[in-house]
JSON list of C-alpha atoms and ligand atoms in Angstrom, two decimals:
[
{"chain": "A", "resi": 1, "resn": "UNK", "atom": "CA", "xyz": [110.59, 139.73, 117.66]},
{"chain": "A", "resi": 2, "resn": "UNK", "atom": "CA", "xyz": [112.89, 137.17, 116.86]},
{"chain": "A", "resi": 3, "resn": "UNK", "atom": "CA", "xyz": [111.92, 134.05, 114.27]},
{"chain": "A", "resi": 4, "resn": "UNK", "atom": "CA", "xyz": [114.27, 130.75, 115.68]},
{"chain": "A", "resi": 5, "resn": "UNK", "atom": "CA", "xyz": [114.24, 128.72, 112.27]},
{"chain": "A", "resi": 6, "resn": "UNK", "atom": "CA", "xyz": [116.02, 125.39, 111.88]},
{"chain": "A", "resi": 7, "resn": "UNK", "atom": "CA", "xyz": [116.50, 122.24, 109.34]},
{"chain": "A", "resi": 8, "resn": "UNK", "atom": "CA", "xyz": [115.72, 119.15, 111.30]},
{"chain": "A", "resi": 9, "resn": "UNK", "atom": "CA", "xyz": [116.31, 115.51, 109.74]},
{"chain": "A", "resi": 10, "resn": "UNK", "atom": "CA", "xyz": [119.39, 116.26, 107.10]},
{"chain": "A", "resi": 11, "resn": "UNK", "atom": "CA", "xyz": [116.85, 118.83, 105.79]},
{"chain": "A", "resi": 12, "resn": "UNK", "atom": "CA", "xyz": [113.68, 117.24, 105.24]},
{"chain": "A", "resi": 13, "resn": "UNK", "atom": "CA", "xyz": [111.65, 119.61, 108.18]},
{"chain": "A", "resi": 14, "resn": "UNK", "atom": "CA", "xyz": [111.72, 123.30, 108.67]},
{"chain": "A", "resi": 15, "resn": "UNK", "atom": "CA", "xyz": [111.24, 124.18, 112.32]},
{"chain": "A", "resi": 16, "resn": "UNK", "atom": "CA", "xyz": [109.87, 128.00, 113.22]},
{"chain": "A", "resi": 17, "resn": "UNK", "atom": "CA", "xyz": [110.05, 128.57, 117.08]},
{"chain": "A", "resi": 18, "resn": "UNK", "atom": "CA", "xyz": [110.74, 124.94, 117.97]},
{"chain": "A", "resi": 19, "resn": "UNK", "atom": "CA", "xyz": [107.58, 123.46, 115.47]},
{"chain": "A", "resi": 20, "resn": "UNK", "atom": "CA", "xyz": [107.72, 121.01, 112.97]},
{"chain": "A", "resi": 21, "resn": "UNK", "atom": "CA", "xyz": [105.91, 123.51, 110.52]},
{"chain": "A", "resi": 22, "resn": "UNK", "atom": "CA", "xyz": [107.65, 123.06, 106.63]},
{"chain": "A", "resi": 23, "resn": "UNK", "atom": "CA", "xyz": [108.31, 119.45, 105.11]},
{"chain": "A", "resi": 24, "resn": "UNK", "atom": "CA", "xyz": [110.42, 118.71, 101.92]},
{"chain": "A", "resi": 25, "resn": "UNK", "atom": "CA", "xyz": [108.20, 116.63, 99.93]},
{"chain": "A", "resi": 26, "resn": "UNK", "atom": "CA", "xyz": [106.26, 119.33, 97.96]},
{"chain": "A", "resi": 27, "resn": "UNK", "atom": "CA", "xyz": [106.27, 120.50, 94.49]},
{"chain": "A", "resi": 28, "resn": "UNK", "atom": "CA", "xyz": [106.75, 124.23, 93.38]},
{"chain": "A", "resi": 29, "resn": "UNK", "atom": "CA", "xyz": [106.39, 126.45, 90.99]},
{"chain": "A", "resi": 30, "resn": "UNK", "atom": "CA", "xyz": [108.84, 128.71, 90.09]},
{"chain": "A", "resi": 31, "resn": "UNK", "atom": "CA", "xyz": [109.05, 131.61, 87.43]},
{"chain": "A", "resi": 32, "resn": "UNK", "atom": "CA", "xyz": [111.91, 134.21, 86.83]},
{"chain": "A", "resi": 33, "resn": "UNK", "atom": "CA", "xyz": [114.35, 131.79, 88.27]},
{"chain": "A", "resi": 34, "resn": "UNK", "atom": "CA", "xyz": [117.71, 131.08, 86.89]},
{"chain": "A", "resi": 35, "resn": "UNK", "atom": "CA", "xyz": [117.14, 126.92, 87.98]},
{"chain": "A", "resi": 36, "resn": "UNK", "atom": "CA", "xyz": [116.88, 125.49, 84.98]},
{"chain": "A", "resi": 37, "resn": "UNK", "atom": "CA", "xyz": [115.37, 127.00, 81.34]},
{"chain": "A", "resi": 38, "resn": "UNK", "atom": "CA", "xyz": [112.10, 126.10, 82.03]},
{"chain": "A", "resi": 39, "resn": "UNK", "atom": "CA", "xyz": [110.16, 128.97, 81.92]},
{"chain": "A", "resi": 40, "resn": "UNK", "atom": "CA", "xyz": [107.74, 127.72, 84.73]},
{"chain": "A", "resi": 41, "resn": "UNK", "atom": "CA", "xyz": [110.00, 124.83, 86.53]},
{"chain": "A", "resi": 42, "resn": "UNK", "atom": "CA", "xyz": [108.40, 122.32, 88.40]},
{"chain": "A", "resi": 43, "resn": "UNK", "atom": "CA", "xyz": [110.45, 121.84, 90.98]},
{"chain": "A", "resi": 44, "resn": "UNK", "atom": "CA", "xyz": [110.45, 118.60, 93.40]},
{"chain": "A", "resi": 45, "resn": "UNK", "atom": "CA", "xyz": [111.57, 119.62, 96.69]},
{"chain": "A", "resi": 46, "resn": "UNK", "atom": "CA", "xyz": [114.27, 117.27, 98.28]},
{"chain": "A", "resi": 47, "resn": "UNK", "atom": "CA", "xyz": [116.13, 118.89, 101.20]},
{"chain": "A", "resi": 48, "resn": "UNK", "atom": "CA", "xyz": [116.23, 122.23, 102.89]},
{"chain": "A", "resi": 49, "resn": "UNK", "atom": "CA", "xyz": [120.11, 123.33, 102.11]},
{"chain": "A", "resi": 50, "resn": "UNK", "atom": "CA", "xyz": [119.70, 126.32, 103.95]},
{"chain": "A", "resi": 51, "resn": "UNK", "atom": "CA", "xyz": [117.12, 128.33, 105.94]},
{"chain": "A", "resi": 52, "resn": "UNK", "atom": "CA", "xyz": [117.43, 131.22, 107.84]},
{"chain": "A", "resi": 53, "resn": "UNK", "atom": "CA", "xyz": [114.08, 134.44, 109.12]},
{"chain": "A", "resi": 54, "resn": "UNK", "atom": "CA", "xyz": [114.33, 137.94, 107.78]},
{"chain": "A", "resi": 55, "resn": "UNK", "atom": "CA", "xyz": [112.10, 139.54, 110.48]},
{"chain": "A", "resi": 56, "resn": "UNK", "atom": "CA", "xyz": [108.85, 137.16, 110.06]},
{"chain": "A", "resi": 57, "resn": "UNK", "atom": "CA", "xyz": [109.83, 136.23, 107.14]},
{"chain": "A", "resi": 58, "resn": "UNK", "atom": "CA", "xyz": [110.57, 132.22, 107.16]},
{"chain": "A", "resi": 59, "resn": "UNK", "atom": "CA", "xyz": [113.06, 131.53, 103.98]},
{"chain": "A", "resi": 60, "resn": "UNK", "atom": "CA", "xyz": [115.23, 128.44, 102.71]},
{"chain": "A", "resi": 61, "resn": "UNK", "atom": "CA", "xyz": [117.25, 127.29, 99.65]},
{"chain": "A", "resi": 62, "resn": "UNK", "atom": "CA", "xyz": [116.33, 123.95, 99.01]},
{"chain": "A", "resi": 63, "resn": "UNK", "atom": "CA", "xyz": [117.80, 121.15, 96.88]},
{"chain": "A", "resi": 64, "resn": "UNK", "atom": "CA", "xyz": [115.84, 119.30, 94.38]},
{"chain": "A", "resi": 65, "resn": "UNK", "atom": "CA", "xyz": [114.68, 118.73, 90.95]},
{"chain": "A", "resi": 66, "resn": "UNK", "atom": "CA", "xyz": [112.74, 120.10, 88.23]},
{"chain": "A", "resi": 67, "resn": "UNK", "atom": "CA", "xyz": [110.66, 117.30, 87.03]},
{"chain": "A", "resi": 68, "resn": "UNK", "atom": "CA", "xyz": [110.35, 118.64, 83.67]},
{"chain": "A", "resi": 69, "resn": "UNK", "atom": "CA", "xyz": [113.35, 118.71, 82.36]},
{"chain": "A", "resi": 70, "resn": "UNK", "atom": "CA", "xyz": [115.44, 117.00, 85.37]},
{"chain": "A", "resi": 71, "resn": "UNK", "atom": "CA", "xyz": [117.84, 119.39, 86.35]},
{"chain": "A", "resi": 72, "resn": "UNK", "atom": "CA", "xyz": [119.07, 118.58, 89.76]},
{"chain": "A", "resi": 73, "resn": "UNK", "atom": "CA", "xyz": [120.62, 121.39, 92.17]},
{"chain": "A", "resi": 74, "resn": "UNK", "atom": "CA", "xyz": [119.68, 124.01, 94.44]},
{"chain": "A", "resi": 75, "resn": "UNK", "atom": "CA", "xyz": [117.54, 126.91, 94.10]},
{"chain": "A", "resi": 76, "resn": "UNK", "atom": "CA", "xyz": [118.18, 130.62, 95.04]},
{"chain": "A", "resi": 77, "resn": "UNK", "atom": "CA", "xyz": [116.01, 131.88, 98.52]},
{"chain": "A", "resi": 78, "resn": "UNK", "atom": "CA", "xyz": [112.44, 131.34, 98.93]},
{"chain": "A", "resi": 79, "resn": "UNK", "atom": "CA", "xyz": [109.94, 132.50, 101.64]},
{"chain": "A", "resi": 80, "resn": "UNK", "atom": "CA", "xyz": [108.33, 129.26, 102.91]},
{"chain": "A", "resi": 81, "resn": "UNK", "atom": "CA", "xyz": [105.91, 131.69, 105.40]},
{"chain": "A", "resi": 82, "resn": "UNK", "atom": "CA", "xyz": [105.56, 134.29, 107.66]},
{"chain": "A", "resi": 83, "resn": "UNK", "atom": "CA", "xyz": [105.34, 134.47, 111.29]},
{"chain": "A", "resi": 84, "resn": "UNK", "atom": "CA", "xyz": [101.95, 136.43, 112.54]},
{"chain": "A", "resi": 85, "resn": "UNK", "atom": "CA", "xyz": [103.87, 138.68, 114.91]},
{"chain": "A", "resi": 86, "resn": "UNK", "atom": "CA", "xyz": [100.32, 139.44, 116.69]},
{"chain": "A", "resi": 87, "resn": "UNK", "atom": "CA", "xyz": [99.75, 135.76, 117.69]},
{"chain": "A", "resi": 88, "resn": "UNK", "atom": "CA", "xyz": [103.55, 134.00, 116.94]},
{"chain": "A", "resi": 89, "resn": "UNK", "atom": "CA", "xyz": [101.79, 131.75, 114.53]},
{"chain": "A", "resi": 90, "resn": "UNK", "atom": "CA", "xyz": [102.99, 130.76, 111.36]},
{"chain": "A", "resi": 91, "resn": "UNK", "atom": "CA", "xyz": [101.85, 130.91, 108.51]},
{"chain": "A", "resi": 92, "resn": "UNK", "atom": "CA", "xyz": [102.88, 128.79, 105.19]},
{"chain": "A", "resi": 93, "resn": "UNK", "atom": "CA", "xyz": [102.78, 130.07, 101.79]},
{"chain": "A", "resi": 94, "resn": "UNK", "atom": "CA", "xyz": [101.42, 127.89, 99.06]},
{"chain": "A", "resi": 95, "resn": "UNK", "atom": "CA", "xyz": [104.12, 125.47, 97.35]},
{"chain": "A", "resi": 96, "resn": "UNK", "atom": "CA", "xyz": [101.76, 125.18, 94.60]},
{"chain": "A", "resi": 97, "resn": "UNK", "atom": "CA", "xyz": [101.48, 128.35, 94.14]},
{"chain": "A", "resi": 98, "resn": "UNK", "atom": "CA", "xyz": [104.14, 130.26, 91.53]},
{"chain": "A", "resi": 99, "resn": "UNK", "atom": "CA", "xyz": [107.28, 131.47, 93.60]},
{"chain": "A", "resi": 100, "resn": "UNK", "atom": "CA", "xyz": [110.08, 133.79, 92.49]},
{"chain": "A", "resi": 101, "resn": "UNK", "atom": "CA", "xyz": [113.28, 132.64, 94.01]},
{"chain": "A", "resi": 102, "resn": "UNK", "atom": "CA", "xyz": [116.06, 135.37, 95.59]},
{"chain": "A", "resi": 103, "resn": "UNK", "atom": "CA", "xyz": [113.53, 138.20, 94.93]},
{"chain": "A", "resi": 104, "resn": "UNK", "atom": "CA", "xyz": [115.41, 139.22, 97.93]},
{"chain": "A", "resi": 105, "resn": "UNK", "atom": "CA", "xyz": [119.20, 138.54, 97.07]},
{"chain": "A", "resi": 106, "resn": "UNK", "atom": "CA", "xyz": [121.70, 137.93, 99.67]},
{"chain": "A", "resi": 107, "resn": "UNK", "atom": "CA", "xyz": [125.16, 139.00, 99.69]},
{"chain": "A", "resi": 108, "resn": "UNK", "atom": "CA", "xyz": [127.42, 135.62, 99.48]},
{"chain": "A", "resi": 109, "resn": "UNK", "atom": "CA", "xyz": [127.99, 134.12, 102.70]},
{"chain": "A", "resi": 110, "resn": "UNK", "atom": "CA", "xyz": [131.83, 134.06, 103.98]},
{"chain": "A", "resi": 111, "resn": "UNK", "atom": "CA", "xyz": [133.31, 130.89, 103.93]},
{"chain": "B", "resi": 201, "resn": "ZN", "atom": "ZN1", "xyz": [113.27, 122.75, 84.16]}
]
């Protein structure tokens, strides 16, 4: 099975399989991240830089802020969800919810 994931609107939607499914404006929570020094970075979502499936896996780097100490740049990969590869549906994870980004690192892409 193939996942079809794209940015739509200079990065402010996610689509999976042709469906508005992931937008920008959410807040995360991120631990063992190398973002900022905050321990537990709360991190306004502003744009999806890059997104890309691993399998059913749904993932993105995505530019923003942390609102507690205000740096500004763009964090490491992040699963944003999983496809259900019995029914194609997919499936969010919880922004809210404390993320680790690159917990699956990626060799650097060529230019
Ligand atoms: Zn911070």
């Amino acid at each position: 099975m193939t996942t079809d994931v794209h940015q739509l609107d200079d990065g402010a939607w996610v689509s999976v399989n042709d469906s508005r499914e992931v937008n920008v404006s959410d807040l995360w929570r991120l631990t063992n991240h190398d973002f900022c020094s905050c321990r537990l970075a709360d991190f306004l979502a502003e744009g999806f830089v890059e997104v890309g499936a691993d399998g059913a896996n749904v993932e993105g780097r995505i530019a923003g802020r942390c609102i507690q100490c205000g740096t500004e740049g763009v964090t490491d990969w992040l699963t944003l969800g999983r496809v259900d590869p019995a029914t194609g549906e997919f499936r969010p994870v919880v922004p809210g919810s404390v993320h680790v980004p690159g917990c699956r690192r990626r060799p650097p892409l060529s230019p």
